[in-house]
Coordinates of C-alpha atoms in Angstrom, one line a residue:
M1195 CA 7.1 38.7 94.6
N1196 CA 8.1 42.0 92.6
R1197 CA 6.4 41.6 88.5
R1198 CA 8.5 43.2 84.9
P1199 CA 5.7 45.2 83.7
R1200 CA 6.0 44.9 79.4
D1201 CA 9.1 48.1 79.9
G1202 CA 10.8 44.8 81.4
H1203 CA 11.7 46.7 84.4
T1204 CA 10.6 45.9 88.6
E1205 CA 8.9 47.4 90.2
W1206 CA 11.8 49.0 92.3
C1207 CA 13.6 50.0 89.0
G1208 CA 15.1 53.0 88.5
K1209 CA 14.0 53.3 85.4
D1210 CA 16.8 55.3 83.9
H1211 CA 20.4 55.4 82.9
R1212 CA 21.5 53.2 86.1
C1213 CA 19.8 50.3 84.2
G1214 CA 22.1 48.1 80.8
L1215 CA 23.4 44.9 79.7
G1216 CA 20.1 43.6 81.4
E1217 CA 20.1 44.5 84.7
H1218 CA 18.5 46.7 86.7
R1219 CA 18.9 49.1 89.4
S1220 CA 17.0 50.9 91.3
D1221 CA 17.8 54.4 93.3
E1222 CA 20.7 54.7 95.7
I1223 CA 19.4 54.7 99.3
V1224 CA 21.5 56.9 101.2
V1225 CA 22.4 56.4 105.3
D1226 CA 24.9 59.4 105.6
V1227 CA 26.3 60.9 109.6
A1228 CA 27.2 64.1 108.5
G1229 CA 31.3 63.8 108.7
R1230 CA 32.0 60.7 109.7
S1231 CA 30.2 58.1 107.8
R1232 CA 28.0 57.2 104.5
A1233 CA 26.4 54.2 103.3
V1234 CA 25.0 53.8 99.8
L1235 CA 22.4 50.4 98.4
V1236 CA 21.3 50.0 96.0
R1237 CA 18.8 46.7 94.6
V1238 CA 20.0 44.5 91.4
R1239 CA 19.5 42.6 89.2
T1240 CA 21.3 41.1 87.1
A1241 CA 20.7 39.7 83.5
A1242 CA 20.1 35.8 85.2
G1243 CA 17.6 37.2 87.8
R1244 CA 19.8 36.9 90.7
E1245 CA 19.4 39.9 92.8
H1246 CA 21.9 41.1 95.1
A1247 CA 22.0 44.2 97.1
E1248 CA 25.1 46.2 96.0
V1249 CA 26.5 48.1 99.3
R1250 CA 28.9 51.3 98.8
V1251 CA 30.4 52.3 102.6
R1252 CA 33.3 56.0 103.3
V1253 CA 34.0 55.8 106.8
A1254 CA 35.9 58.4 108.7
L1255 CA 39.2 57.0 109.9
A1256 CA 41.0 58.2 113.6
P1257 CA 43.9 60.8 113.0
T1258 CA 46.2 58.0 114.1
E1259 CA 47.7 54.8 112.3
V1260 CA 47.4 52.4 115.9
A1261 CA 43.8 53.8 116.1
A1262 CA 42.7 53.8 112.5
R1263 CA 44.0 49.9 111.8
R1264 CA 42.6 49.4 114.9
Q1265 CA 39.3 50.8 113.3
L1266 CA 39.3 48.9 110.3
V1267 CA 39.8 45.3 112.2
G1268 CA 36.6 45.9 113.8
L1269 CA 34.8 47.4 110.5
L1270 CA 35.6 43.9 108.2
G1271 CA 34.4 42.5 111.2
D1272 CA 30.8 43.7 111.1
L1273 CA 31.4 43.5 107.4
R1274 CA 32.0 39.8 107.1
H1275 CA 28.9 39.9 110.7
A1276 CA 26.4 41.2 107.8
V1277 CA 27.4 39.8 105.2
T1278 CA 27.1 36.0 107.0
R1279 CA 23.5 36.9 107.7
A1280 CA 23.4 38.1 104.8
A1281 CA 24.6 35.2 103.0
I1282 CA 22.5 32.6 105.4
T1283 CA 18.9 34.5 104.8
A1284 CA 18.8 34.3 101.0
R1285 CA 19.6 30.0 101.5
P1286 CA 16.9 28.4 99.9
R1287 CA 15.1 26.2 102.8
P1288 CA 15.0 22.4 102.6
R1289 CA 11.3 21.2 101.8
R1290 CA 10.2 19.3 104.6
A1291 CA 9.0 16.3 102.9
G1292 CA 5.0 15.5 103.4

Protein backbone atom coordinates (compact mmCIF):
# COMPACT_ATOMS: atom_id res chain seq x y z
CA MET A 1 0.00 0.00 0.00
CA ASN A 2 1.26 3.49 -0.83
CA ARG A 3 1.30 5.69 2.23
CA ARG A 4 0.59 9.38 1.89
CA PRO A 5 3.13 11.61 3.56
CA ARG A 6 1.92 14.70 5.39
CA ASP A 7 2.08 16.77 2.20
CA GLY A 8 -0.56 14.48 0.59
CA HIS A 9 1.73 13.15 -2.14
CA THR A 10 2.18 9.41 -2.73
CA GLU A 11 5.60 7.75 -2.54
CA TRP A 12 5.73 7.51 -6.37
CA CYS A 13 4.42 11.03 -7.06
CA GLY A 14 6.63 13.47 -9.00
CA LYS A 15 5.79 16.11 -6.35
CA ASP A 16 6.07 19.04 -8.77
CA HIS A 17 4.11 20.99 -11.37
CA ARG A 18 2.53 17.75 -12.69
CA CYS A 19 0.38 17.52 -9.58
CA GLY A 20 -2.60 19.77 -9.62
CA LEU A 21 -6.34 19.86 -9.05
CA GLY A 22 -5.97 17.06 -6.52
CA GLU A 23 -4.20 14.70 -8.93
CA HIS A 24 -0.87 13.08 -8.26
CA ARG A 25 1.29 12.08 -11.22
CA SER A 26 4.47 10.01 -11.33
CA ASP A 27 7.58 10.77 -13.32
CA GLU A 28 7.30 9.56 -16.92
CA ILE A 29 8.55 6.09 -17.76
CA VAL A 30 9.76 6.15 -21.37
CA VAL A 31 10.36 3.22 -23.71
CA ASP A 32 12.09 4.49 -26.83
CA VAL A 33 13.03 2.49 -29.93
CA ALA A 34 15.07 5.13 -31.78
CA GLY A 35 13.38 6.29 -34.96
CA ARG A 36 10.64 3.65 -34.73
CA SER A 37 8.46 4.06 -31.66
CA ARG A 38 8.09 5.62 -28.27
CA ALA A 39 5.79 4.90 -25.35
CA VAL A 40 5.35 7.07 -22.25
CA LEU A 41 3.62 5.76 -19.11
CA VAL A 42 2.51 7.91 -16.18
CA ARG A 43 0.82 6.66 -13.02
CA VAL A 44 -2.03 8.91 -11.90
CA ARG A 45 -4.09 9.10 -8.71
CA THR A 46 -7.19 11.24 -9.13
CA ALA A 47 -8.67 13.55 -6.52
CA ALA A 48 -11.24 10.79 -5.87
CA GLY A 49 -8.41 8.35 -5.04
CA ARG A 50 -8.74 6.15 -8.14
CA GLU A 51 -5.45 5.14 -9.75
CA HIS A 52 -4.84 4.90 -13.49
CA ALA A 53 -2.07 4.31 -15.97
CA GLU A 54 -1.90 6.97 -18.67
CA VAL A 55 -0.10 5.76 -21.79
CA ARG A 56 0.94 7.64 -24.94
CA VAL A 57 2.30 5.69 -27.89
CA ARG A 58 3.93 6.98 -31.07
CA VAL A 59 4.82 4.51 -33.82
CA ALA A 60 6.43 5.26 -37.19
CA LEU A 61 4.08 4.24 -39.98
CA ALA A 62 4.98 2.65 -43.30
CA PRO A 63 5.25 5.05 -46.24
CA THR A 64 2.44 3.42 -48.24
CA GLU A 65 -1.21 3.84 -47.28
CA VAL A 66 -2.10 0.15 -47.40
CA ALA A 67 0.84 -0.86 -45.20
CA ALA A 68 0.19 2.02 -42.76
CA ARG A 69 -3.45 0.97 -42.42
CA ARG A 70 -2.37 -2.60 -41.76
CA GLN A 71 -0.06 -1.34 -39.03
CA LEU A 72 -2.87 0.71 -37.48
CA VAL A 73 -5.26 -2.26 -37.48
CA GLY A 74 -2.60 -4.39 -35.77
CA LEU A 75 -1.79 -1.64 -33.28
CA LEU A 76 -5.45 -1.17 -32.36
CA GLY A 77 -5.85 -4.92 -31.86
CA ASP A 78 -2.77 -5.05 -29.64
CA LEU A 79 -3.96 -2.03 -27.63
CA ARG A 80 -7.42 -3.56 -27.19
CA HIS A 81 -5.81 -6.76 -25.90
CA ALA A 82 -3.52 -4.87 -23.48
CA VAL A 83 -6.31 -2.63 -22.15
CA THR A 84 -8.70 -5.58 -21.72
CA ARG A 85 -6.03 -7.62 -19.90
CA ALA A 86 -5.27 -4.69 -17.56
CA ALA A 87 -8.99 -4.06 -16.90
CA ILE A 88 -9.60 -7.71 -16.02
CA THR A 89 -6.62 -7.69 -13.65
CA ALA A 90 -7.90 -4.51 -11.96
CA ARG A 91 -11.36 -5.96 -11.20
CA PRO A 92 -11.91 -6.70 -7.53
CA ARG A 93 -12.02 -10.38 -6.77
CA PRO A 94 -15.23 -11.76 -5.30
CA ARG A 95 -15.02 -12.68 -1.64
CA ARG A 96 -15.23 -16.33 -0.74
CA ALA A 97 -17.84 -17.43 1.76
CA GLY A 98 -16.10 -18.79 4.74
